[in-house]
């Protein structure tokens, strides 16, 4: 280890705050140590030794910019991009991809203090190509689908709300969303239809609902929503157009678990099992297993 | 260690399941009991997180 180590400190200074402070210090003729190097960056919220390729697309027909799309997902650093369009539908990018690792090093200053830090270590660089198909892609967000009430009774009015998202690069308008009781491509019956009349730009989302009275028979039931059910819009991926929600489900619960001593070494344990869900009517019989740790 | 079947469970009509057990007279430690309903998740439910409970039997 070098006892006379005096680190060169690189400061990444934000254009909007710390760089202004450094500039002011210079104007006031204040001095900072000679081993400091300042690098001005637009924002220190994004300073990284790694990188990925992002793109923003413009839909000329709707005069709409989309949201930033991430095109690579890897721990390497991408640089020196050469993008071009091919066939009007394909973005082709040729770029360098460099392996970047970090190495833990320790250094001691002249004052005797030891510092440990990770130093980026650049590895091999290779030439890569990327092809990204540009087009429309409407989807429904599965995690955002919700029913009101959450677990309705059979025969109760329920509102099924879904979120349609434009995950493609083309804007769309007058987008139909259909709701089905049962599997749409099978025996499912359409129970409602609504239209997103606004322009849905790339990256944008819109919530849409349908109200429906749950049947008293055939519970639990599966309700589906499908965006663009008649395939009117060009769509890169069809498997993200549909969401399902199960309604009128049962809800089994152990309400309480208690014990009492019957005799010296004899104990009685009582488990109270409750069904507070909606799926089972009084006359319904269903076997429920119940497990104990020791019998 | 043992399992039983509840033949019928009505909505909001709880079922009390009783189990008797003997403990070794030499056991001095407390015993923790777990009860689980639909352990194998055969029934699709609205909430799967309320299916178990535990209690400690104190020997003292």
Short mmCIF file of N, CA and C in Angstrom, two decimals, chain A residues 1 17 33 42 56 73 97 123 148 183 196 223 248 283:
data_model
loop_
_atom_site.label_atom_id
_atom_site.label_comp_id
_atom_site.label_asym_id
_atom_site.label_seq_id
_atom_site.Cartn_x
_atom_site.Cartn_y
_atom_site.Cartn_z
N UNK A 1 0.85 -1.21 0.00
CA UNK A 1 0.00 0.00 0.00
C UNK A 1 0.88 1.25 0.00
N UNK A 17 -27.25 23.05 -8.91
CA UNK A 17 -26.98 23.37 -7.51
C UNK A 17 -25.48 23.38 -7.20
N UNK A 33 -8.95 22.16 -2.62
CA UNK A 33 -7.70 21.40 -2.81
C UNK A 33 -7.42 21.08 -4.27
N UNK A 42 -25.77 17.38 -16.13
CA UNK A 42 -27.10 18.02 -16.13
C UNK A 42 -27.87 17.75 -14.84
N UNK A 56 -37.22 7.39 -27.43
CA UNK A 56 -38.54 8.04 -27.41
C UNK A 56 -39.01 8.14 -28.86
N UNK A 73 -31.51 -4.27 -21.30
CA UNK A 73 -31.58 -4.56 -19.86
C UNK A 73 -30.37 -5.42 -19.50
N UNK A 97 -20.65 -2.52 -26.71
CA UNK A 97 -21.07 -2.92 -25.36
C UNK A 97 -19.84 -3.32 -24.56
N UNK A 123 -13.87 -3.66 -18.82
CA UNK A 123 -13.43 -4.93 -19.41
C UNK A 123 -13.46 -4.87 -20.92
N UNK A 148 -65.69 -3.46 -7.52
CA UNK A 148 -66.33 -2.78 -6.38
C UNK A 148 -67.74 -3.32 -6.24
N UNK A 183 -64.72 -17.21 -20.17
CA UNK A 183 -63.57 -17.06 -21.08
C UNK A 183 -64.02 -16.53 -22.45
N UNK A 196 -62.76 3.96 -25.02
CA UNK A 196 -61.87 5.06 -24.61
C UNK A 196 -61.84 6.04 -25.77
N UNK A 223 -64.61 -13.05 -14.41
CA UNK A 223 -64.96 -11.97 -15.32
C UNK A 223 -63.70 -11.55 -16.07
N UNK A 248 -66.96 -13.33 -6.22
CA UNK A 248 -67.77 -14.16 -5.33
C UNK A 248 -67.00 -15.40 -4.86
N UNK A 283 -76.77 -24.22 1.21
CA UNK A 283 -76.99 -25.63 0.92
C UNK A 283 -75.76 -26.30 0.30
#
